[in-house]
XYZ file of C-alpha atoms in Angstrom:
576
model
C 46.201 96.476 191.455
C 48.122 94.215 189.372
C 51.799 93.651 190.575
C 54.568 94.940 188.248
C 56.839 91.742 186.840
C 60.382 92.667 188.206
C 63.119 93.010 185.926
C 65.931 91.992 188.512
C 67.418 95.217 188.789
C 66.321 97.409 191.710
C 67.085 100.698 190.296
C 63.940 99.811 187.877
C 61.798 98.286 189.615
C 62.161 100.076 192.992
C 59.692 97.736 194.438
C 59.923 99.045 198.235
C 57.785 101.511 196.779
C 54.498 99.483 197.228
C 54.858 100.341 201.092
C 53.832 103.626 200.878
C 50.657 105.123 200.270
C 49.896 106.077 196.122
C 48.929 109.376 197.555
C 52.573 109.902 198.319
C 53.890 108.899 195.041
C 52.817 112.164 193.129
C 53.957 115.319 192.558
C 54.281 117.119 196.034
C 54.986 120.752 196.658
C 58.637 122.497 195.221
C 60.169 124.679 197.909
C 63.354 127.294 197.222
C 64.011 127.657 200.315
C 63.778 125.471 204.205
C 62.238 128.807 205.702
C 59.670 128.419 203.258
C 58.880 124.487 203.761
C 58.728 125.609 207.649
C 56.522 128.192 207.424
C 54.088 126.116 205.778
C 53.279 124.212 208.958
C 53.846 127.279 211.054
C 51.553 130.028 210.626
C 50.222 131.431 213.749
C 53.368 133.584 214.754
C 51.971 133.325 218.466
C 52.729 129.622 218.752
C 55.609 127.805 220.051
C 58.242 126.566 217.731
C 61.282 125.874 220.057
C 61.588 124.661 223.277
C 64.872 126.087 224.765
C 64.899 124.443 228.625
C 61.489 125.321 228.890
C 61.536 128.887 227.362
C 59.249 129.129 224.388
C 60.641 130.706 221.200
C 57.118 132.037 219.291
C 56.795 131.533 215.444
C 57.114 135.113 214.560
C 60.056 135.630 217.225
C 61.609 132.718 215.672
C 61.537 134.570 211.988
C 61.818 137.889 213.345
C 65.340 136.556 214.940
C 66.312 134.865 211.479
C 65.459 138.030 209.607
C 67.930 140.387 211.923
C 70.456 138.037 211.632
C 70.542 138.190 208.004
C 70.763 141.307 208.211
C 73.492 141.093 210.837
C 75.559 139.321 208.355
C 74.778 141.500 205.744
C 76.053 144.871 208.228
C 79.260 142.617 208.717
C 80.091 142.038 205.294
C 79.291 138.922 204.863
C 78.195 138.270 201.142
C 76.881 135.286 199.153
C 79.604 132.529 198.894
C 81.398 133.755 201.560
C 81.298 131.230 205.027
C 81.184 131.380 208.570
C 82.890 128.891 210.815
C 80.565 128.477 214.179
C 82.012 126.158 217.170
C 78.066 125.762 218.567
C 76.338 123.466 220.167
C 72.595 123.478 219.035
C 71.374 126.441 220.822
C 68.391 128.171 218.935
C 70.805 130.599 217.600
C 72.497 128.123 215.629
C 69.232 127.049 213.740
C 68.568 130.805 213.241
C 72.137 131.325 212.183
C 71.214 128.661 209.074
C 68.200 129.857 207.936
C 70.414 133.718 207.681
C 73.111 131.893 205.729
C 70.147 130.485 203.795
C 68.831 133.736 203.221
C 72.451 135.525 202.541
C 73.773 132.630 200.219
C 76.686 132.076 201.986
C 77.705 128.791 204.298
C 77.984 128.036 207.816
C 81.160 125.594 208.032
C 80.328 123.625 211.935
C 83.484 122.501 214.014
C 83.705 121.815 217.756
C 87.218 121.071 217.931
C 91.068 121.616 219.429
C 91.770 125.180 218.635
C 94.390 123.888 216.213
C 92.364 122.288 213.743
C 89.693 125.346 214.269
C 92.589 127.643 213.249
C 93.240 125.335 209.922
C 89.705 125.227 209.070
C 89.286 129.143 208.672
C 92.529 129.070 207.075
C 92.071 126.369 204.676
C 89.212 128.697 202.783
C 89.488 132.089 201.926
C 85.878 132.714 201.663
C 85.399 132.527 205.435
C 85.646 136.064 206.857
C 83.649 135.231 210.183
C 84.244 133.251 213.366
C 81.203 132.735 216.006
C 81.899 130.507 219.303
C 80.244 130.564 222.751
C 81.051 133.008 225.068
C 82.952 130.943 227.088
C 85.656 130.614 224.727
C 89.090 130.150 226.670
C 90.900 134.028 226.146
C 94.119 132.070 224.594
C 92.058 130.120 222.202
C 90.390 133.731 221.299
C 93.922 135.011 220.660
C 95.546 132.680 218.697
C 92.312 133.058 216.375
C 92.991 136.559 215.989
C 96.825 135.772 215.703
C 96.699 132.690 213.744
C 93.974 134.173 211.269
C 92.518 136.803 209.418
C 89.407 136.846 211.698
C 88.724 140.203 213.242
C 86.057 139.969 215.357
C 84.648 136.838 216.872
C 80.988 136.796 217.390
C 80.689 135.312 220.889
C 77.078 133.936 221.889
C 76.050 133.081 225.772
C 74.397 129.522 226.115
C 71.795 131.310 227.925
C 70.776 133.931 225.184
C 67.411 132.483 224.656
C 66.845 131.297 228.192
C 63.816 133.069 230.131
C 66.629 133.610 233.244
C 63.882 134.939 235.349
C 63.044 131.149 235.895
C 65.785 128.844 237.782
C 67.760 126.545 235.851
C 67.560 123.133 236.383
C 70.611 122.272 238.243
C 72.339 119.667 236.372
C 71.864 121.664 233.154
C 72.803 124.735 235.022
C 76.333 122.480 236.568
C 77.166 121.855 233.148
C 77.127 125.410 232.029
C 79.070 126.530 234.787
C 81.674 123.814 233.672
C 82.266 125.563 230.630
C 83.067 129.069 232.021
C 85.999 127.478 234.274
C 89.365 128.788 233.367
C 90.343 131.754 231.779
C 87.323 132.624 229.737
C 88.279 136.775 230.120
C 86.753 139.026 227.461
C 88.613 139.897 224.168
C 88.470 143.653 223.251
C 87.882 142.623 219.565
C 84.771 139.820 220.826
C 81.705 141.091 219.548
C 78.500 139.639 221.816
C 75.811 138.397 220.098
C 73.623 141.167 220.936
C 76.190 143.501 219.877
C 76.392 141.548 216.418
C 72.203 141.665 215.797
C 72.212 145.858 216.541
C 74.237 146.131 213.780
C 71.673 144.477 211.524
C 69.666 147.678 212.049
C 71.794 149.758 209.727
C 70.734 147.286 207.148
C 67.570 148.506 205.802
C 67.262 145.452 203.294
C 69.323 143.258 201.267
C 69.578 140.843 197.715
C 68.446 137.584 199.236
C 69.318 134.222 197.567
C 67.318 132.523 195.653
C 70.116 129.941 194.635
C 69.709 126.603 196.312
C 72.444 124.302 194.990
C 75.003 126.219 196.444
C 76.629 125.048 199.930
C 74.696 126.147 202.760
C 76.370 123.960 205.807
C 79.435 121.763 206.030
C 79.981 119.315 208.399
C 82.406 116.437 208.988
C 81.913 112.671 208.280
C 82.247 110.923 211.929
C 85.799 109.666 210.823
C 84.919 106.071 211.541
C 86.507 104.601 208.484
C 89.110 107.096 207.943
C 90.269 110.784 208.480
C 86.876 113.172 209.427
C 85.926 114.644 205.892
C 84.401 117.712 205.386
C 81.618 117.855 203.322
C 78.894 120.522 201.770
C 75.075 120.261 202.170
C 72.995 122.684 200.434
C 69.128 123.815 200.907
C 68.590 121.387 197.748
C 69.746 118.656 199.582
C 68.241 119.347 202.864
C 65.050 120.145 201.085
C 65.330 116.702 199.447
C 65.737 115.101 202.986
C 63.124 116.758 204.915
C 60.535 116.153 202.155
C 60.368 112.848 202.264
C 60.646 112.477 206.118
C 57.939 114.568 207.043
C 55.540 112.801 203.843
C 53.494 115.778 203.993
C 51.151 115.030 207.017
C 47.634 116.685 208.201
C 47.371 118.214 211.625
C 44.865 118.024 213.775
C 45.540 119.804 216.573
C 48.259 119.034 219.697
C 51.860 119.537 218.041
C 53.846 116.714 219.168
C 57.446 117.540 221.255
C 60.600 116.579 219.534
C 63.695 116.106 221.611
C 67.495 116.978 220.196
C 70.277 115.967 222.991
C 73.712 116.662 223.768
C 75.147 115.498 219.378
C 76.321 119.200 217.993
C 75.813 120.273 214.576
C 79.038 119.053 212.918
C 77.150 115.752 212.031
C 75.182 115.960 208.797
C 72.309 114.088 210.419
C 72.123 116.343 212.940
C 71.092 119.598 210.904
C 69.233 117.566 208.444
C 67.466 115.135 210.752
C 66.957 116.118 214.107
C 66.252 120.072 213.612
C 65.025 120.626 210.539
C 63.238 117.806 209.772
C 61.051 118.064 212.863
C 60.178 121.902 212.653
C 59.394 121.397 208.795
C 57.162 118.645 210.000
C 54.857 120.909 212.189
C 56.363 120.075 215.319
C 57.839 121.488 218.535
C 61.687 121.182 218.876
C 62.504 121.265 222.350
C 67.044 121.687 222.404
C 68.787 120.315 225.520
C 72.589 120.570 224.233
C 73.834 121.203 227.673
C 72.949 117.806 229.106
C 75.186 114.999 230.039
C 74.736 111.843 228.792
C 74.319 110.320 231.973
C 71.434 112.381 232.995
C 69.178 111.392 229.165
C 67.246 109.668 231.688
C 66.038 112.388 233.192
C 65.351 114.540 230.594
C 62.984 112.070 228.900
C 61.248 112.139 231.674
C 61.291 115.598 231.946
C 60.543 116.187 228.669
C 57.991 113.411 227.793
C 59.158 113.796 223.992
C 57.148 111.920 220.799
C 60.612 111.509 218.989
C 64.172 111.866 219.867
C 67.036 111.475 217.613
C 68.549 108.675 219.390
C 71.958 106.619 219.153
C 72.903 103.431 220.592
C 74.829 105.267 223.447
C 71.683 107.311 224.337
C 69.441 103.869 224.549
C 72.254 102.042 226.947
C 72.008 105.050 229.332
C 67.945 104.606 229.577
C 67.978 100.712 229.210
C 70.754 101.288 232.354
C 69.059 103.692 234.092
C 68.113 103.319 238.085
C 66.184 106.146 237.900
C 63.653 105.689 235.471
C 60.799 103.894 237.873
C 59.501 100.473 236.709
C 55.946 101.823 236.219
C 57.353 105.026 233.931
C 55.080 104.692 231.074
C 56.766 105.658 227.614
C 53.411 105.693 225.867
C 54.364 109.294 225.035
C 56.576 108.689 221.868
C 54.933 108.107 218.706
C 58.035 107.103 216.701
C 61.032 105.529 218.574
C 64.516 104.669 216.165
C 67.739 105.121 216.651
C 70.633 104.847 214.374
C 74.173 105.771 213.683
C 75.821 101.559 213.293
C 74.385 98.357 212.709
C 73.481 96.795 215.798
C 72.881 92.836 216.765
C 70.055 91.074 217.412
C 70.823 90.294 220.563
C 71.406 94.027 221.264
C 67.720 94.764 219.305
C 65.892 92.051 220.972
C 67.350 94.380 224.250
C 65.728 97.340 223.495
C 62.341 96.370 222.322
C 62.530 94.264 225.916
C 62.994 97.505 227.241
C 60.366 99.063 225.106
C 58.089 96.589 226.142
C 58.278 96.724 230.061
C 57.211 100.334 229.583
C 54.490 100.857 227.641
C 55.842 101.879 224.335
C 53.575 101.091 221.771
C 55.208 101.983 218.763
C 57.241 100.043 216.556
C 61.033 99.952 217.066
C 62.646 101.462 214.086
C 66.311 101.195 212.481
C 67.649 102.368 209.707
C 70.784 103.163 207.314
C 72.172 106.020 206.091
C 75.427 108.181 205.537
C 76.185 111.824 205.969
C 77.085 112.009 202.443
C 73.592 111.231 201.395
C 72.323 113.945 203.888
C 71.071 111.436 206.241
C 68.632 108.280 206.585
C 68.606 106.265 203.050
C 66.471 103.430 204.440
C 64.247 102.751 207.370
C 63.404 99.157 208.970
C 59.867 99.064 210.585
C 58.517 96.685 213.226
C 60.347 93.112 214.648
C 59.860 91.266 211.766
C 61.402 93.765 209.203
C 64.005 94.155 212.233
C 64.607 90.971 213.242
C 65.449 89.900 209.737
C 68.877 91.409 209.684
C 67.465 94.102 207.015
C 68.281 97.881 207.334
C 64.634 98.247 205.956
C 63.166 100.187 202.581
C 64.483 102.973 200.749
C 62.891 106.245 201.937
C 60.320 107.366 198.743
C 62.335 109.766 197.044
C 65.499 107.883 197.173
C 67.114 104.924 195.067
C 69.069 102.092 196.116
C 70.143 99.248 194.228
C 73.829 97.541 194.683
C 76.886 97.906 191.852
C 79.948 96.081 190.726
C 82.695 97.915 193.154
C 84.774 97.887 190.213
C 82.352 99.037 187.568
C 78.929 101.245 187.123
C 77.090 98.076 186.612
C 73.854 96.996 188.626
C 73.709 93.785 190.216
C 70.495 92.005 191.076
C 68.537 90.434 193.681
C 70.762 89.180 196.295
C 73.838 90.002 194.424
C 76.832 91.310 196.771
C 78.326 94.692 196.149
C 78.892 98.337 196.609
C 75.477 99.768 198.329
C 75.007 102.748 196.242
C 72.236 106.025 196.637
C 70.388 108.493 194.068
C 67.732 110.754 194.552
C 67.171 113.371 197.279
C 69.537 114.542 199.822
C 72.897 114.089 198.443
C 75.864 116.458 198.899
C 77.034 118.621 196.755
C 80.840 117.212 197.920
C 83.664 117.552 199.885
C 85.546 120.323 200.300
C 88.275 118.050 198.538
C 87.394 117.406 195.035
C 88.907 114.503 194.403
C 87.549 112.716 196.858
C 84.004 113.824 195.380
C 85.105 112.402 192.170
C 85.710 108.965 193.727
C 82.319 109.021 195.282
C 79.706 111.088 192.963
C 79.417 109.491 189.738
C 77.064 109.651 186.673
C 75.862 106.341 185.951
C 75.275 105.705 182.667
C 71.399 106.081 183.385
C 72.092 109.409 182.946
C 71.980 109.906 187.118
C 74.380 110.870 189.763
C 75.153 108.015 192.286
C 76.381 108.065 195.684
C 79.291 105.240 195.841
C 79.048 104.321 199.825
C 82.022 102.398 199.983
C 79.464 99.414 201.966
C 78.661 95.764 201.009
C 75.534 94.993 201.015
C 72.667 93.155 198.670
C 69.043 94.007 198.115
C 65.916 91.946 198.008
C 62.823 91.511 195.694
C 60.685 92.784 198.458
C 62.599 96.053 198.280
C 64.606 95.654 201.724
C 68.268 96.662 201.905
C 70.864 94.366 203.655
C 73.883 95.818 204.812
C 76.545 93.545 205.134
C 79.349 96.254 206.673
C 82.774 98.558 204.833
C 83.533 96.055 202.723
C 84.162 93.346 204.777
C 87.466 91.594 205.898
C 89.494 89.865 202.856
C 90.552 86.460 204.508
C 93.401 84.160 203.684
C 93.377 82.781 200.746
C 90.047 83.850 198.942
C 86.918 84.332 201.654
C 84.960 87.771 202.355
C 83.491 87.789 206.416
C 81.703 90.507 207.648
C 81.786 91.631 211.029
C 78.202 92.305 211.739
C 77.306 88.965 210.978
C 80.169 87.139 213.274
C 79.005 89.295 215.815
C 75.825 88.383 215.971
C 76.584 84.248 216.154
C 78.883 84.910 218.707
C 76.188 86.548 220.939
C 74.125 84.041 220.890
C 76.720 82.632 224.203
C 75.178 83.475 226.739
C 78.297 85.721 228.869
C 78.852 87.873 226.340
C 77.197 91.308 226.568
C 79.120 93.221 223.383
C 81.292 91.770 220.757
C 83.638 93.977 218.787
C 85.221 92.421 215.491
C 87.934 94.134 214.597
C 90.136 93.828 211.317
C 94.074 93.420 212.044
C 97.080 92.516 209.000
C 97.266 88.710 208.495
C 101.135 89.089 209.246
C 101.637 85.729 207.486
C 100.126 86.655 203.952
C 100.615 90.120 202.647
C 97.337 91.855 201.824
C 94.981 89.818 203.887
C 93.029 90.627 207.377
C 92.411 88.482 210.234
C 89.360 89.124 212.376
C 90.194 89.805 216.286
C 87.265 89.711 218.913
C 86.849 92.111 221.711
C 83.887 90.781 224.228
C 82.163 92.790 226.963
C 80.799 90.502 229.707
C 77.700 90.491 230.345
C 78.423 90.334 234.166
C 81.688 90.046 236.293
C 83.257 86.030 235.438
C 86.754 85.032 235.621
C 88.145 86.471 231.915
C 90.477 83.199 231.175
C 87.307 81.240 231.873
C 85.031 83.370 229.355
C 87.474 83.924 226.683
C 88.040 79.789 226.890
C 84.317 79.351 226.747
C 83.810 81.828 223.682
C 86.982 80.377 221.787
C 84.839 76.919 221.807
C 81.313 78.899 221.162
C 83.418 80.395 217.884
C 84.284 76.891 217.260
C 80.911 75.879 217.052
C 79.053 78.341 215.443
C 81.423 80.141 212.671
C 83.571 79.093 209.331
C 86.797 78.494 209.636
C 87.513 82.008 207.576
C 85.479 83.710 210.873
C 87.788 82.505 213.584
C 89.237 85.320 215.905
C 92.708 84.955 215.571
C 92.565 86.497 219.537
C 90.035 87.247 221.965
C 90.249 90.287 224.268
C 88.118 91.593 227.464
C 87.629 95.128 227.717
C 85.625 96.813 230.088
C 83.323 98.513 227.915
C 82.559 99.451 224.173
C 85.075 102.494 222.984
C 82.975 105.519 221.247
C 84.009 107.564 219.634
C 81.101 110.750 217.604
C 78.621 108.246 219.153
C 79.475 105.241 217.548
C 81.932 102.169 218.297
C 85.366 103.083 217.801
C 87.057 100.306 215.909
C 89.818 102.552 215.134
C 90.759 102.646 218.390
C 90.919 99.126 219.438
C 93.123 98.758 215.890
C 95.809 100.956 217.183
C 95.883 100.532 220.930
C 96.117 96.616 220.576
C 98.687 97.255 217.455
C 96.280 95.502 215.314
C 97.708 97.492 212.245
């Protein structure tokens, strides 16, 4: 086939597309609704859909379960574009909880938070008229919901609903349930259990159900890493647009493959969108462990044996770590292995696929870049040499990226630095503040709506995105750095296991940053003696405009929602 002469802009040519298969470039299948996209892969109601610690949730109890809670709703008033707030972690009951809301039209609004900013959150929308938490919600928190609110009844749900308990718990997942019961967890008169809440679904003989899907359907928070947490909408549109091009539309031929979700709750986008949906509208089994600790993810991919996992950086140090993972453990099991959530270094990269390597992993490492404004992954890097490149990888098929003027709506080209923007599938419909929206959902004058990111980055003729960081630090008197790419040049000495840039007010010149360095060590040295050594490494191997103004040892990298808290260095070291 003849290759297409490139016009310069990426928007036009979208030439990551020659990547993918032609086959995948037509028309696929429309859905209304996520139920339906999932029950396309799942028809034989005997087979198992969800793995809840080793209790199998059938196909048609999976839909049976979705259909009384609907109906549940329904019996308890609930209406189309109306909401629910739900403090859950992702039980089964929480993905069955969305595809009700799907099927009543209204939204399920996902906080696990102080009780204070649970209490705003009902009371900052007047549609919500429904509060559901575990059942080991502390009795005061319960009461200054029904004191601080116009909430009624709270629909209280035990971690253990869909738990076979004629089997024994594992005991560290069974420890870390019991944690969550200590204190005052007494029963409210006014708490409604969950089985309680699906009886009354019987008085509902049948209802309208929704056939709109553009309206919300889930809001979730963004992970507050650049600012305040922002709440923002998904609807089925949008998670419809995601899924589709994850899952490609693949055959089956017989074993369904295991798909692990750990420990991250459902207030991050990516985690509805991602590591639930996507997998079960993909044909395979989602096994749920939300009641692990982070220390034990060791043992529960080997207890699980998974294909795919959604992973984070955090969840990779605690295998790469591990002492109990044996040298021989073979991870030939996973068919897809990728983790995401920040840009990571190449030293840190090389790490993992080290780690990969020693056991058995045959797949190709896989990164990518995305936001929880664009529902998700925008782009996914494939393989080292895609990796290893510094790229974030290719646009997923159904989605546009090119790079704008941060100023204007107009398209830069090949290797031109500016504002990474998205369209196509998966974007919001907005935040719950609508000015903010506006500042971030545009029409370009291409007659599309854009996703402004608020990123630097530039793209290349081969289609691959490069993601140069928020906008990078604006140095005395006229230079841009970026603190990915210092990062990585000051790994490369040798005693340095993390490096943390962090962006602090040039106190000399108004308006200007200076970059500050935070190192990890990468084993226990004298700290004057490393930071001397990495003051002359910086020396030697960045511009003058890159040179940490200060150098500090901490112990370890600060997370915060999974992913380096910058933030937090800033204000503990008065940085701003």
């Amino acid at each position: 086939m003849e290759e297409k002469k490139l016009t310069g802009y990426p928007s036009i040519d979208k030439p990551w597309l020659k990547y993918y298969p032609q086959e995948l470039l037509g028309k696929r299948p429309n859905f209304d609704k996520i139920a339906d996209r999932i029950k396309m892969v799942w028809q034989n109601p005997d087979e198992t859909m969800i793995n809840y610690y080793d209790t199998a949730i059938t196909v048609g109890d999976f839909f049976n379960r979705v259909n009384q809670a609907a109906k549940s709703l329904v019996a308890m008033g609930v209406k189309k574009g109306d909401a629910i707030v739900a403090s859950l972690e992702c039980v089964p009951e929480y993905v069955e909880l969305l595809l009700a809301c799907e099927m009543v039209g209204c939204c399920i609004k996902n906080i696990i938070d102080d009780i204070e900013n649970t209490v705003h959150l009902i009371n900052s929308d007047e549609t919500v008229c429904l509060y559901i938490a575990p059942e080991y919600i502390k009795h005061t928190d319960a009461e200054q919901i029904y004191s601080n609110t116009k909430i009624k009844n709270i629909i209280t749900i035990d971690p253990l609903f869909s738990y076979d308990k004629s089997r024994e718990l594992r005991s560290n997942i069974a420890e870390v349930i019991k944690s969550k019961y200590q204190g005052d967890n007494r029963h409210n008169a006014n708490n409604i259990s969950w089985d309680e809440f699906l009886e009354r679904g019987n008085a509902v003989a049948s209802f309208d159900v929704n056939n709109e899907k553009n309206i919300r359907l889930f809001s979730a928070f963004t992970s507050g890493s650049t600012g305040e947490p922002k709440e923002l909408m998904h609807s089925t549109k949008s998670v419809l647009g995601m899924i589709g091009q994850l899952s490609m539309m693949p055959c089956f031929s017989g074993e369904r493959e295991l798909w692990l979700h750990t420990v991250i709750p459902p207030v991050i986008v990516s985690v509805v969108t991602a590591a639930m949906c996507y997998p079960l509208a993909d044909g395979k089994v989602l096994a749920l462990d939300p009641y692990c600790k982070i220390e034990d993810l060791d043992l529960e991919m080997m207890h699980y044996k998974p294909s795919g996992w959604a992973l984070v950086p955090q969840f990779v140090n605690v295998l790469i770590e591990s002492e109990r993972i044996p040298e021989e453990y073979d991870m030939s099991h996973f068919k897809m292995f990728g983790f995401g959530a920040e840009p990571l270094s190449k030293k840190y990269i090389e790490k993992v696929q080290k780690f990969l390597d020693a056991h058995n992993c045959n797949v190709p490492l896989s990164l990518g870049y995305g936001q929880s404004e664009g529902g998700s992954g925008f782009t996914v890097a494939y393989g080292k040499e895609m990796i290893m490149s510094g790229s974030s990888g290719m646009p997923y098929v159904d989605t546009v990226i090119s790079i704008f003027d941060p100023n204007t709506t107009n398209e830069l080209k090949y290797y031109e630095v500016g504002e990474i923007c998205k369209s196509g599938a998966g974007i919001m419909i907005g935040y719950s503040d609508e000015k903010l929206t506006d500042d971030v959902l545009k029409i370009h004058p291409d007659g599309k709506l854009w996703l402004h990111t608020g990123d630097t980055g530039f793209m290349t003729p081969e289609g691959l995105l490069f993601v140069l960081g928020r906008k990078g630090l604006s140095v005395y008197p006229d230079k841009t750095v970026y603190p990915l790419a210092i990062e990585n040049k000051l790994l490369t000495h040798p005693g340095i296991k993390d490096a943390i840039i962090v962006s602090g007010k040039d106190r000399e010149h108004s308006g200007f940053d200076v970059p500050y360095l935070f190192v990890v060590a990468e084993n226990e040295q004298n700290q004057d003696e490393l930071i001397a050594g990495v003051i002359a490494h910086a020396e030697t191997v960045l511009s003058p405009e890159e040179q940490p103004k200060e150098v500090f040892v901490i112990d370890k990298k600060p997370i915060s929602h999974f992913k380096t808290d910058r933030r937090f260095l800033q204000k503990e070291y008065g940085l701003i």
